[in-house]
mmCIF file of N, CA, C and O in Angstrom:
data_model
loop_
_atom_site.group_PDB
_atom_site.id
_atom_site.type_symbol
_atom_site.label_atom_id
_atom_site.label_comp_id
_atom_site.label_asym_id
_atom_site.label_seq_id
_atom_site.Cartn_x
_atom_site.Cartn_y
_atom_site.Cartn_z
ATOM 1 N N ALA A 1 -78.990 13.018 -71.942
ATOM 2 C CA ALA A 1 -79.351 12.053 -71.005
ATOM 3 C C ALA A 1 -78.367 10.825 -71.124
ATOM 4 O O ALA A 1 -77.906 10.216 -70.275
ATOM 5 N N VAL A 2 -77.903 10.672 -72.472
ATOM 6 C CA VAL A 2 -77.027 9.620 -72.635
ATOM 7 C C VAL A 2 -75.656 9.992 -72.199
ATOM 8 O O VAL A 2 -74.991 9.184 -71.637
ATOM 9 N N ALA A 3 -75.159 11.140 -72.371
ATOM 10 C CA ALA A 3 -73.828 11.562 -71.759
ATOM 11 C C ALA A 3 -74.026 11.574 -70.246
ATOM 12 O O ALA A 3 -72.855 11.063 -69.689
ATOM 13 N N LYS A 4 -74.869 11.915 -69.471
ATOM 14 C CA LYS A 4 -74.927 11.655 -68.075
ATOM 15 C C LYS A 4 -74.976 10.294 -67.753
ATOM 16 O O LYS A 4 -74.200 9.927 -66.629
ATOM 17 N N ALA A 5 -75.477 9.257 -68.498
ATOM 18 C CA ALA A 5 -75.548 7.973 -68.201
ATOM 19 C C ALA A 5 -73.922 7.360 -68.365
ATOM 20 O O ALA A 5 -73.544 6.528 -67.744
ATOM 21 N N GLY A 6 -73.379 7.742 -69.459
ATOM 22 C CA GLY A 6 -71.912 7.473 -69.746
ATOM 23 C C GLY A 6 -71.107 7.930 -68.705
ATOM 24 O O GLY A 6 -70.090 7.191 -68.249
ATOM 25 N N VAL A 7 -71.268 9.177 -68.152
ATOM 26 C CA VAL A 7 -70.533 9.692 -67.173
ATOM 27 C C VAL A 7 -70.649 8.907 -65.727
ATOM 28 O O VAL A 7 -69.691 8.491 -65.195
ATOM 29 N N ALA A 8 -71.777 8.592 -65.344
ATOM 30 C CA ALA A 8 -72.201 7.794 -64.302
ATOM 31 C C ALA A 8 -71.399 6.403 -64.476
ATOM 32 O O ALA A 8 -70.968 5.889 -63.369
ATOM 33 N N PHE A 9 -71.627 5.831 -65.504
ATOM 34 C CA PHE A 9 -71.044 4.417 -65.736
ATOM 35 C C PHE A 9 -69.520 4.473 -65.572
ATOM 36 O O PHE A 9 -68.902 3.549 -65.004
ATOM 37 N N PHE A 10 -69.016 5.607 -66.310
ATOM 38 C CA PHE A 10 -67.515 5.614 -66.025
ATOM 39 C C PHE A 10 -67.040 5.828 -64.662
ATOM 40 O O PHE A 10 -66.111 5.106 -64.195
ATOM 41 N N TRP A 11 -67.673 6.673 -63.672
ATOM 42 C CA TRP A 11 -67.251 6.826 -62.497
ATOM 43 C C TRP A 11 -67.554 5.550 -61.527
ATOM 44 O O TRP A 11 -67.167 5.669 -60.388
ATOM 45 N N GLN A 12 -68.181 4.618 -62.001
ATOM 46 C CA GLN A 12 -68.396 3.332 -61.142
ATOM 47 C C GLN A 12 -67.032 2.812 -60.876
ATOM 48 O O GLN A 12 -66.894 2.311 -59.772
ATOM 49 N N GLY A 13 -66.089 2.722 -61.735
ATOM 50 C CA GLY A 13 -64.733 2.052 -61.637
ATOM 51 C C GLY A 13 -64.053 2.842 -60.414
ATOM 52 O O GLY A 13 -63.581 2.259 -59.573
ATOM 53 N N PRO A 14 -63.783 4.121 -60.631
ATOM 54 C CA PRO A 14 -63.036 4.713 -59.651
ATOM 55 C C PRO A 14 -63.723 4.751 -58.288
ATOM 56 O O PRO A 14 -63.079 4.700 -57.328
ATOM 57 N N GLY A 15 -64.956 4.850 -58.335
ATOM 58 C CA GLY A 15 -65.844 4.910 -56.976
ATOM 59 C C GLY A 15 -65.645 3.546 -56.327
ATOM 60 O O GLY A 15 -65.623 3.424 -55.213
ATOM 61 N N GLY A 16 -65.502 2.540 -57.148
ATOM 62 C CA GLY A 16 -65.366 1.151 -56.503
ATOM 63 C C GLY A 16 -63.969 0.850 -56.059
ATOM 64 O O GLY A 16 -63.725 0.137 -55.237
ATOM 65 N N LEU A 17 -62.942 1.483 -56.584
ATOM 66 C CA LEU A 17 -61.662 1.410 -56.286
ATOM 67 C C LEU A 17 -61.137 2.321 -55.218
ATOM 68 O O LEU A 17 -60.202 1.907 -54.323
ATOM 69 N N ALA A 18 -61.807 3.418 -54.921
ATOM 70 C CA ALA A 18 -61.452 4.345 -54.128
ATOM 71 C C ALA A 18 -61.405 3.862 -52.424
ATOM 72 O O ALA A 18 -60.421 4.190 -51.905
ATOM 73 N N PRO A 19 -62.391 3.076 -52.095
ATOM 74 C CA PRO A 19 -62.225 2.642 -50.582
ATOM 75 C C PRO A 19 -61.004 1.754 -50.344
ATOM 76 O O PRO A 19 -60.342 1.860 -49.329
ATOM 77 N N TYR A 20 -60.631 0.936 -51.479
ATOM 78 C CA TYR A 20 -59.331 0.130 -51.232
ATOM 79 C C TYR A 20 -58.113 1.021 -51.305
ATOM 80 O O TYR A 20 -57.125 0.646 -50.513
ATOM 81 N N LEU A 21 -58.221 1.940 -52.110
ATOM 82 C CA LEU A 21 -56.948 2.909 -52.150
ATOM 83 C C LEU A 21 -56.816 3.653 -50.843
ATOM 84 O O LEU A 21 -55.639 3.901 -50.261
ATOM 85 N N LEU A 22 -57.799 4.296 -50.407
ATOM 86 C CA LEU A 22 -57.859 4.969 -49.068
ATOM 87 C C LEU A 22 -57.424 4.023 -48.078
ATOM 88 O O LEU A 22 -56.844 4.436 -47.083
ATOM 89 N N GLY A 23 -57.891 2.733 -48.108
ATOM 90 C CA GLY A 23 -57.521 1.924 -47.020
ATOM 91 C C GLY A 23 -55.975 1.560 -47.070
ATOM 92 O O GLY A 23 -55.247 1.482 -45.958
ATOM 93 N N LEU A 24 -55.296 1.391 -48.105
ATOM 94 C CA LEU A 24 -53.975 1.301 -48.196
ATOM 95 C C LEU A 24 -53.270 2.465 -47.710
ATOM 96 O O LEU A 24 -52.113 2.382 -47.148
ATOM 97 N N VAL A 25 -53.842 3.662 -48.074
ATOM 98 C CA VAL A 25 -53.114 4.876 -47.541
ATOM 99 C C VAL A 25 -53.177 4.860 -46.064
ATOM 100 O O VAL A 25 -52.263 5.338 -45.263
ATOM 101 N N LEU A 26 -54.204 4.627 -45.431
ATOM 102 C CA LEU A 26 -54.375 4.477 -44.097
ATOM 103 C C LEU A 26 -53.517 3.549 -43.361
ATOM 104 O O LEU A 26 -53.311 3.561 -42.203
ATOM 105 N N LEU A 27 -53.292 2.271 -44.017
ATOM 106 C CA LEU A 27 -52.338 1.437 -43.483
ATOM 107 C C LEU A 27 -50.949 2.087 -43.427
ATOM 108 O O LEU A 27 -49.996 1.398 -42.647
ATOM 109 N N THR A 28 -50.702 2.889 -44.158
ATOM 110 C CA THR A 28 -49.335 3.639 -44.095
ATOM 111 C C THR A 28 -49.144 4.393 -42.920
ATOM 112 O O THR A 28 -47.899 4.946 -42.761
ATOM 113 N N LEU A 29 -50.168 4.759 -42.178
ATOM 114 C CA LEU A 29 -49.866 5.474 -40.853
ATOM 115 C C LEU A 29 -49.026 4.851 -39.880
ATOM 116 O O LEU A 29 -49.045 3.734 -39.818
ATOM 117 N N PRO A 30 -48.232 5.604 -39.072
ATOM 118 C CA PRO A 30 -47.253 4.982 -38.278
ATOM 119 C C PRO A 30 -48.090 4.220 -37.066
ATOM 120 O O PRO A 30 -48.989 4.651 -36.688
ATOM 121 N N ALA A 31 -47.576 2.891 -36.925
ATOM 122 C CA ALA A 31 -48.143 2.027 -36.045
ATOM 123 C C ALA A 31 -48.103 2.680 -34.459
ATOM 124 O O ALA A 31 -48.614 2.076 -33.626
ATOM 125 N N THR A 32 -47.248 3.687 -34.213
ATOM 126 C CA THR A 32 -47.130 4.200 -32.790
ATOM 127 C C THR A 32 -48.362 5.055 -32.345
ATOM 128 O O THR A 32 -48.334 5.432 -31.251
ATOM 129 N N LEU A 33 -49.318 5.327 -33.277
ATOM 130 C CA LEU A 33 -50.205 6.212 -32.750
ATOM 131 C C LEU A 33 -51.206 5.478 -32.095
ATOM 132 O O LEU A 33 -51.562 4.328 -32.187
ATOM 133 N N PRO A 34 -51.739 6.014 -30.828
ATOM 134 C CA PRO A 34 -52.643 5.216 -29.959
ATOM 135 C C PRO A 34 -54.078 5.260 -30.666
ATOM 136 O O PRO A 34 -54.429 6.288 -31.166
ATOM 137 N N GLY A 35 -54.572 4.186 -30.578
ATOM 138 C CA GLY A 35 -55.893 3.854 -31.217
ATOM 139 C C GLY A 35 -55.967 3.879 -32.677
ATOM 140 O O GLY A 35 -56.975 4.523 -33.335
ATOM 141 N N LEU A 36 -54.851 3.496 -33.294
ATOM 142 C CA LEU A 36 -54.711 3.566 -34.793
ATOM 143 C C LEU A 36 -55.711 2.806 -35.595
ATOM 144 O O LEU A 36 -56.238 3.251 -36.435
ATOM 145 N N THR A 37 -56.124 1.612 -35.148
ATOM 146 C CA THR A 37 -57.109 0.939 -35.689
ATOM 147 C C THR A 37 -58.455 1.525 -35.820
ATOM 148 O O THR A 37 -59.210 1.642 -36.749
ATOM 149 N N SER A 38 -58.695 2.258 -34.634
ATOM 150 C CA SER A 38 -60.106 2.846 -34.519
ATOM 151 C C SER A 38 -60.081 4.002 -35.359
ATOM 152 O O SER A 38 -61.103 4.359 -36.216
ATOM 153 N N LEU A 39 -59.082 4.701 -35.539
ATOM 154 C CA LEU A 39 -58.907 5.957 -36.343
ATOM 155 C C LEU A 39 -58.985 5.576 -37.779
ATOM 156 O O LEU A 39 -59.581 6.219 -38.412
ATOM 157 N N GLN A 40 -58.273 4.408 -38.208
ATOM 158 C CA GLN A 40 -58.339 3.991 -39.655
ATOM 159 C C GLN A 40 -59.789 3.728 -40.007
ATOM 160 O O GLN A 40 -60.419 4.085 -40.893
ATOM 161 N N PHE A 41 -60.604 3.048 -39.112
ATOM 162 C CA PHE A 41 -61.833 2.578 -39.310
ATOM 163 C C PHE A 41 -62.678 3.802 -39.453
ATOM 164 O O PHE A 41 -63.581 3.868 -40.317
ATOM 165 N N ARG A 42 -62.681 4.809 -38.461
ATOM 166 C CA ARG A 42 -63.573 5.902 -38.531
ATOM 167 C C ARG A 42 -63.471 6.651 -39.655
ATOM 168 O O ARG A 42 -64.241 7.296 -40.232
ATOM 169 N N MET A 43 -62.173 6.910 -40.158
ATOM 170 C CA MET A 43 -61.743 7.669 -41.329
ATOM 171 C C MET A 43 -62.404 7.022 -42.634
ATOM 172 O O MET A 43 -62.768 7.639 -43.424
ATOM 173 N N LEU A 44 -62.208 5.668 -42.632
ATOM 174 C CA LEU A 44 -62.750 5.076 -43.792
ATOM 175 C C LEU A 44 -64.319 5.090 -43.828
ATOM 176 O O LEU A 44 -64.868 5.215 -44.954
ATOM 177 N N LEU A 45 -64.844 4.895 -42.708
ATOM 178 C CA LEU A 45 -66.289 4.885 -42.672
ATOM 179 C C LEU A 45 -66.858 6.371 -42.904
ATOM 180 O O LEU A 45 -67.722 6.519 -43.655
ATOM 181 N N GLY A 46 -66.151 7.408 -42.395
ATOM 182 C CA GLY A 46 -66.626 8.756 -42.620
ATOM 183 C C GLY A 46 -66.449 9.138 -44.208
ATOM 184 O O GLY A 46 -67.212 9.885 -44.734
ATOM 185 N N ALA A 47 -65.331 8.713 -44.907
ATOM 186 C CA ALA A 47 -65.243 8.803 -46.229
ATOM 187 C C ALA A 47 -66.186 8.031 -47.103
ATOM 188 O O ALA A 47 -66.667 8.591 -48.038
ATOM 189 N N GLY A 48 -66.684 7.113 -46.563
ATOM 190 C CA GLY A 48 -67.805 6.287 -47.345
ATOM 191 C C GLY A 48 -69.106 7.140 -47.375
ATOM 192 O O GLY A 48 -69.821 7.100 -48.177
ATOM 193 N N ALA A 49 -69.232 8.084 -46.310
ATOM 194 C CA ALA A 49 -70.516 8.830 -46.165
ATOM 195 C C ALA A 49 -70.355 9.903 -47.040
ATOM 196 O O ALA A 49 -71.396 10.680 -47.450
ATOM 197 N N LEU A 50 -69.215 10.543 -47.560
ATOM 198 C CA LEU A 50 -69.096 11.578 -48.387
ATOM 199 C C LEU A 50 -69.741 11.684 -49.677
ATOM 200 O O LEU A 50 -70.538 12.506 -49.941
ATOM 201 N N PRO A 51 -69.753 10.575 -50.319
ATOM 202 C CA PRO A 51 -70.566 10.490 -51.759
ATOM 203 C C PRO A 51 -72.107 10.690 -51.468
ATOM 204 O O PRO A 51 -72.691 11.357 -52.326
ATOM 205 N N ALA A 52 -72.745 10.161 -50.569
ATOM 206 C CA ALA A 52 -74.029 10.081 -50.142
ATOM 207 C C ALA A 52 -74.371 11.635 -49.862
ATOM 208 O O ALA A 52 -75.436 12.053 -50.282
ATOM 209 N N LEU A 53 -73.562 12.256 -49.127
ATOM 210 C CA LEU A 53 -73.809 13.684 -48.742
ATOM 211 C C LEU A 53 -73.817 14.519 -49.920
ATOM 212 O O LEU A 53 -74.522 15.512 -50.133
ATOM 213 N N VAL A 54 -72.680 14.336 -50.951
ATOM 214 C CA VAL A 54 -72.687 15.182 -52.114
ATOM 215 C C VAL A 54 -73.933 14.955 -52.940
ATOM 216 O O VAL A 54 -74.474 15.981 -53.445
ATOM 217 N N VAL A 55 -74.294 13.725 -53.089
ATOM 218 C CA VAL A 55 -75.462 13.476 -53.880
ATOM 219 C C VAL A 55 -76.927 14.172 -53.301
ATOM 220 O O VAL A 55 -77.765 14.663 -54.088
ATOM 221 N N LEU A 56 -76.909 13.945 -51.812
ATOM 222 C CA LEU A 56 -78.064 14.588 -51.268
ATOM 223 C C LEU A 56 -77.987 16.104 -51.546
ATOM 224 O O LEU A 56 -79.079 16.544 -51.838
ATOM 225 N N GLY A 57 -76.999 16.649 -51.171
ATOM 226 C CA GLY A 57 -76.848 18.080 -51.495
ATOM 227 C C GLY A 57 -77.078 18.588 -52.948
ATOM 228 O O GLY A 57 -77.752 19.690 -53.252
ATOM 229 N N ALA A 58 -76.620 17.786 -53.883
ATOM 230 C CA ALA A 58 -76.976 18.129 -55.413
ATOM 231 C C ALA A 58 -78.456 17.953 -55.637
ATOM 232 O O ALA A 58 -79.032 18.686 -56.424
ATOM 233 N N SER A 59 -79.125 16.870 -55.006
ATOM 234 C CA SER A 59 -80.386 16.757 -55.414
ATOM 235 C C SER A 59 -81.360 17.758 -54.758
ATOM 236 O O SER A 59 -82.393 18.149 -55.326
ATOM 237 N N LEU A 60 -80.913 18.361 -53.537
ATOM 238 C CA LEU A 60 -81.735 19.383 -52.884
ATOM 239 C C LEU A 60 -81.537 20.626 -53.529
ATOM 240 O O LEU A 60 -82.471 21.546 -53.495
ATOM 241 N N SER A 61 -80.466 20.944 -54.258
ATOM 242 C CA SER A 61 -80.282 22.208 -55.034
ATOM 243 C C SER A 61 -80.643 22.247 -56.274
ATOM 244 O O SER A 61 -80.671 23.271 -57.143
ATOM 245 N N GLU A 62 -81.163 21.028 -56.902
ATOM 246 C CA GLU A 62 -81.571 20.915 -58.251
ATOM 247 C C GLU A 62 -82.811 21.629 -58.358
ATOM 248 O O GLU A 62 -83.715 21.357 -57.561
ATOM 249 N N PRO A 63 -83.142 22.497 -59.346
ATOM 250 C CA PRO A 63 -84.439 23.264 -59.540
ATOM 251 C C PRO A 63 -85.338 22.226 -60.091
ATOM 252 O O PRO A 63 -85.158 21.497 -60.913
ATOM 253 N N GLY A 64 -86.711 22.447 -59.707
ATOM 254 C CA GLY A 64 -87.754 21.780 -60.182
ATOM 255 C C GLY A 64 -87.655 20.252 -59.874
ATOM 256 O O GLY A 64 -86.521 19.735 -59.864
ATOM 257 N N GLY A 65 -88.726 19.726 -59.509
ATOM 258 C CA GLY A 65 -88.740 18.253 -59.262
ATOM 259 C C GLY A 65 -89.841 17.610 -59.989
ATOM 260 O O GLY A 65 -90.677 18.147 -60.694
ATOM 261 N N VAL A 66 -89.561 16.331 -59.916
ATOM 262 C CA VAL A 66 -90.608 15.558 -60.674
ATOM 263 C C VAL A 66 -91.934 15.160 -59.819
ATOM 264 O O VAL A 66 -91.769 14.910 -58.499
ATOM 265 N N ALA A 67 -93.027 15.490 -60.365
ATOM 266 C CA ALA A 67 -94.301 15.305 -59.650
ATOM 267 C C ALA A 67 -94.501 13.789 -59.585
ATOM 268 O O ALA A 67 -94.441 12.944 -60.444
ATOM 269 N N VAL A 68 -94.621 13.239 -58.222
ATOM 270 C CA VAL A 68 -94.894 11.949 -57.866
ATOM 271 C C VAL A 68 -96.394 11.807 -57.698
ATOM 272 O O VAL A 68 -97.117 12.451 -56.931
ATOM 273 N N GLN A 69 -96.954 10.720 -58.328
ATOM 274 C CA GLN A 69 -98.165 10.287 -57.977
ATOM 275 C C GLN A 69 -98.337 9.566 -56.838
ATOM 276 O O GLN A 69 -97.432 8.781 -56.486
ATOM 277 N N ARG A 70 -99.458 9.615 -56.261
ATOM 278 C CA ARG A 70 -99.784 8.823 -54.956
ATOM 279 C C ARG A 70 -100.009 7.405 -55.283
ATOM 280 O O ARG A 70 -100.850 7.007 -56.356
ATOM 281 N N PRO A 71 -99.375 6.217 -54.778
ATOM 282 C CA PRO A 71 -99.530 5.100 -55.267
ATOM 283 C C PRO A 71 -100.907 4.459 -54.767
ATOM 284 O O PRO A 71 -101.371 5.022 -53.878
ATOM 285 N N PRO A 72 -101.534 3.495 -55.575
ATOM 286 C CA PRO A 72 -102.821 3.141 -55.221
ATOM 287 C C PRO A 72 -102.783 2.314 -53.859
ATOM 288 O O PRO A 72 -101.670 1.913 -53.463
ATOM 289 N N HIS A 73 -103.981 2.062 -53.364
ATOM 290 C CA HIS A 73 -103.965 1.368 -52.120
ATOM 291 C C HIS A 73 -103.618 -0.162 -52.346
ATOM 292 O O HIS A 73 -103.624 -0.585 -53.639
ATOM 293 N N LEU A 74 -103.259 -0.848 -51.446
ATOM 294 C CA LEU A 74 -102.714 -2.241 -51.570
ATOM 295 C C LEU A 74 -103.818 -3.226 -52.080
ATOM 296 O O LEU A 74 -103.613 -3.895 -53.159
ATOM 297 N N MET A 75 -105.070 -3.078 -51.724
ATOM 298 C CA MET A 75 -106.091 -3.871 -52.174
ATOM 299 C C MET A 75 -106.153 -3.530 -53.554
ATOM 300 O O MET A 75 -106.664 -4.504 -54.472
ATOM 301 N N GLU A 76 -106.340 -2.321 -54.206
ATOM 302 C CA GLU A 76 -106.501 -2.037 -55.533
ATOM 303 C C GLU A 76 -105.359 -2.616 -56.388
ATOM 304 O O GLU A 76 -105.529 -3.144 -57.396
ATOM 305 N N SER A 77 -104.214 -2.635 -55.876
ATOM 306 C CA SER A 77 -103.075 -3.135 -56.660
ATOM 307 C C SER A 77 -103.179 -4.688 -56.720
ATOM 308 O O SER A 77 -102.905 -5.298 -57.782
ATOM 309 N N LEU A 78 -103.704 -5.348 -55.919
ATOM 310 C CA LEU A 78 -103.789 -6.678 -55.707
ATOM 311 C C LEU A 78 -104.817 -7.241 -56.685
ATOM 312 O O LEU A 78 -104.957 -8.233 -57.054
ATOM 313 N N ARG A 79 -105.699 -6.453 -57.002
ATOM 314 C CA ARG A 79 -106.769 -6.805 -58.023
ATOM 315 C C ARG A 79 -106.360 -6.845 -59.469
ATOM 316 O O ARG A 79 -107.078 -7.431 -60.343
ATOM 317 N N ASN A 80 -105.180 -6.361 -59.799
ATOM 318 C CA ASN A 80 -104.498 -6.141 -61.067
ATOM 319 C C ASN A 80 -103.807 -7.391 -61.364
ATOM 320 O O ASN A 80 -102.911 -7.930 -60.469
ATOM 321 N N PRO A 81 -104.338 -8.276 -62.417
ATOM 322 C CA PRO A 81 -103.718 -9.600 -62.694
ATOM 323 C C PRO A 81 -102.258 -9.496 -62.934
ATOM 324 O O PRO A 81 -101.423 -10.354 -62.679
ATOM 325 N N ALA A 82 -101.804 -8.447 -63.635
ATOM 326 C CA ALA A 82 -100.252 -8.144 -63.901
ATOM 327 C C ALA A 82 -99.460 -8.219 -62.686
ATOM 328 O O ALA A 82 -98.467 -8.715 -62.646
ATOM 329 N N HIS A 83 -100.022 -7.712 -61.591
ATOM 330 C CA HIS A 83 -99.220 -7.524 -60.200
ATOM 331 C C HIS A 83 -99.189 -8.985 -59.585
ATOM 332 O O HIS A 83 -98.231 -9.394 -59.084
ATOM 333 N N TRP A 84 -100.179 -9.849 -59.837
ATOM 334 C CA TRP A 84 -100.282 -11.143 -59.339
ATOM 335 C C TRP A 84 -99.225 -12.096 -59.937
ATOM 336 O O TRP A 84 -98.471 -12.753 -59.289
ATOM 337 N N ARG A 85 -99.071 -11.795 -61.403
ATOM 338 C CA ARG A 85 -98.038 -12.493 -61.988
ATOM 339 C C ARG A 85 -96.525 -12.197 -61.497
ATOM 340 O O ARG A 85 -95.699 -13.064 -61.447
ATOM 341 N N ALA A 86 -96.482 -10.842 -61.301
ATOM 342 C CA ALA A 86 -95.138 -10.455 -60.853
ATOM 343 C C ALA A 86 -94.818 -10.870 -59.493
ATOM 344 O O ALA A 86 -93.643 -11.402 -59.079
ATOM 345 N N LEU A 87 -95.845 -11.015 -58.730
ATOM 346 C CA LEU A 87 -95.811 -11.377 -57.318
ATOM 347 C C LEU A 87 -95.391 -13.055 -57.290
ATOM 348 O O LEU A 87 -94.498 -13.584 -56.579
ATOM 349 N N ILE A 88 -96.210 -13.890 -58.051
ATOM 350 C CA ILE A 88 -95.877 -15.249 -58.119
ATOM 351 C C ILE A 88 -94.589 -15.549 -58.712
ATOM 352 O O ILE A 88 -93.872 -16.312 -58.031
ATOM 353 N N GLY A 89 -94.294 -14.632 -59.759
ATOM 354 C CA GLY A 89 -92.903 -14.926 -60.272
ATOM 355 C C GLY A 89 -91.731 -14.610 -59.377
ATOM 356 O O GLY A 89 -90.853 -15.290 -59.199
ATOM 357 N N THR A 90 -91.834 -13.524 -58.596
ATOM 358 C CA THR A 90 -90.822 -13.204 -57.568
ATOM 359 C C THR A 90 -90.901 -14.105 -56.455
ATOM 360 O O THR A 90 -89.679 -14.561 -56.117
ATOM 361 N N ALA A 91 -92.018 -14.468 -55.878
ATOM 362 C CA ALA A 91 -91.888 -15.364 -54.769
ATOM 363 C C ALA A 91 -91.495 -16.725 -55.273
ATOM 364 O O ALA A 91 -90.960 -17.578 -54.543
ATOM 365 N N GLY A 92 -92.026 -17.099 -56.496
ATOM 366 C CA GLY A 92 -91.448 -18.490 -56.947
ATOM 367 C C GLY A 92 -90.054 -18.611 -57.053
ATOM 368 O O GLY A 92 -89.336 -19.574 -56.677
ATOM 369 N N ALA A 93 -89.401 -17.622 -57.534
ATOM 370 C CA ALA A 93 -88.003 -17.461 -57.794
ATOM 371 C C ALA A 93 -87.200 -17.614 -56.553
ATOM 372 O O ALA A 93 -86.382 -18.286 -56.412
ATOM 373 N N GLY A 94 -87.850 -16.891 -55.418
ATOM 374 C CA GLY A 94 -87.141 -16.867 -54.115
ATOM 375 C C GLY A 94 -87.364 -18.114 -53.534
ATOM 376 O O GLY A 94 -86.627 -18.665 -52.791
ATOM 377 N N PHE A 95 -88.580 -18.982 -53.669
ATOM 378 C CA PHE A 95 -88.732 -20.050 -53.130
ATOM 379 C C PHE A 95 -87.847 -21.278 -53.690
ATOM 380 O O PHE A 95 -87.362 -22.009 -52.867
ATOM 381 N N PHE A 96 -87.750 -21.173 -55.054
ATOM 382 C CA PHE A 96 -86.963 -22.226 -55.717
ATOM 383 C C PHE A 96 -85.404 -22.107 -55.483
ATOM 384 O O PHE A 96 -84.569 -22.805 -55.747
ATOM 385 N N PHE A 97 -85.077 -20.603 -55.308
ATOM 386 C CA PHE A 97 -83.651 -20.493 -55.013
ATOM 387 C C PHE A 97 -83.145 -20.984 -53.736
ATOM 388 O O PHE A 97 -82.210 -21.590 -53.542
#
């Protein structure tokens, strides 16, 4: 689990840099192409969807899933004092911000 976290943390850097590098590459396309700006935008937008599709495919092909418990009803959750403290803290921080 630690190795997976390290790999994920490492790939944040290249993943954050990749759109800018792709944008620079797209800027080198010849300006004589008709609809160049639209093409550049669509290619960059489409490339941004690729990591999400890879993750979706990997998660669907992963064997075994985690059993998810059904969350309690809203009123049942609101009766818990710990939830009230979290709600007041969150709302108070948003209010004072």
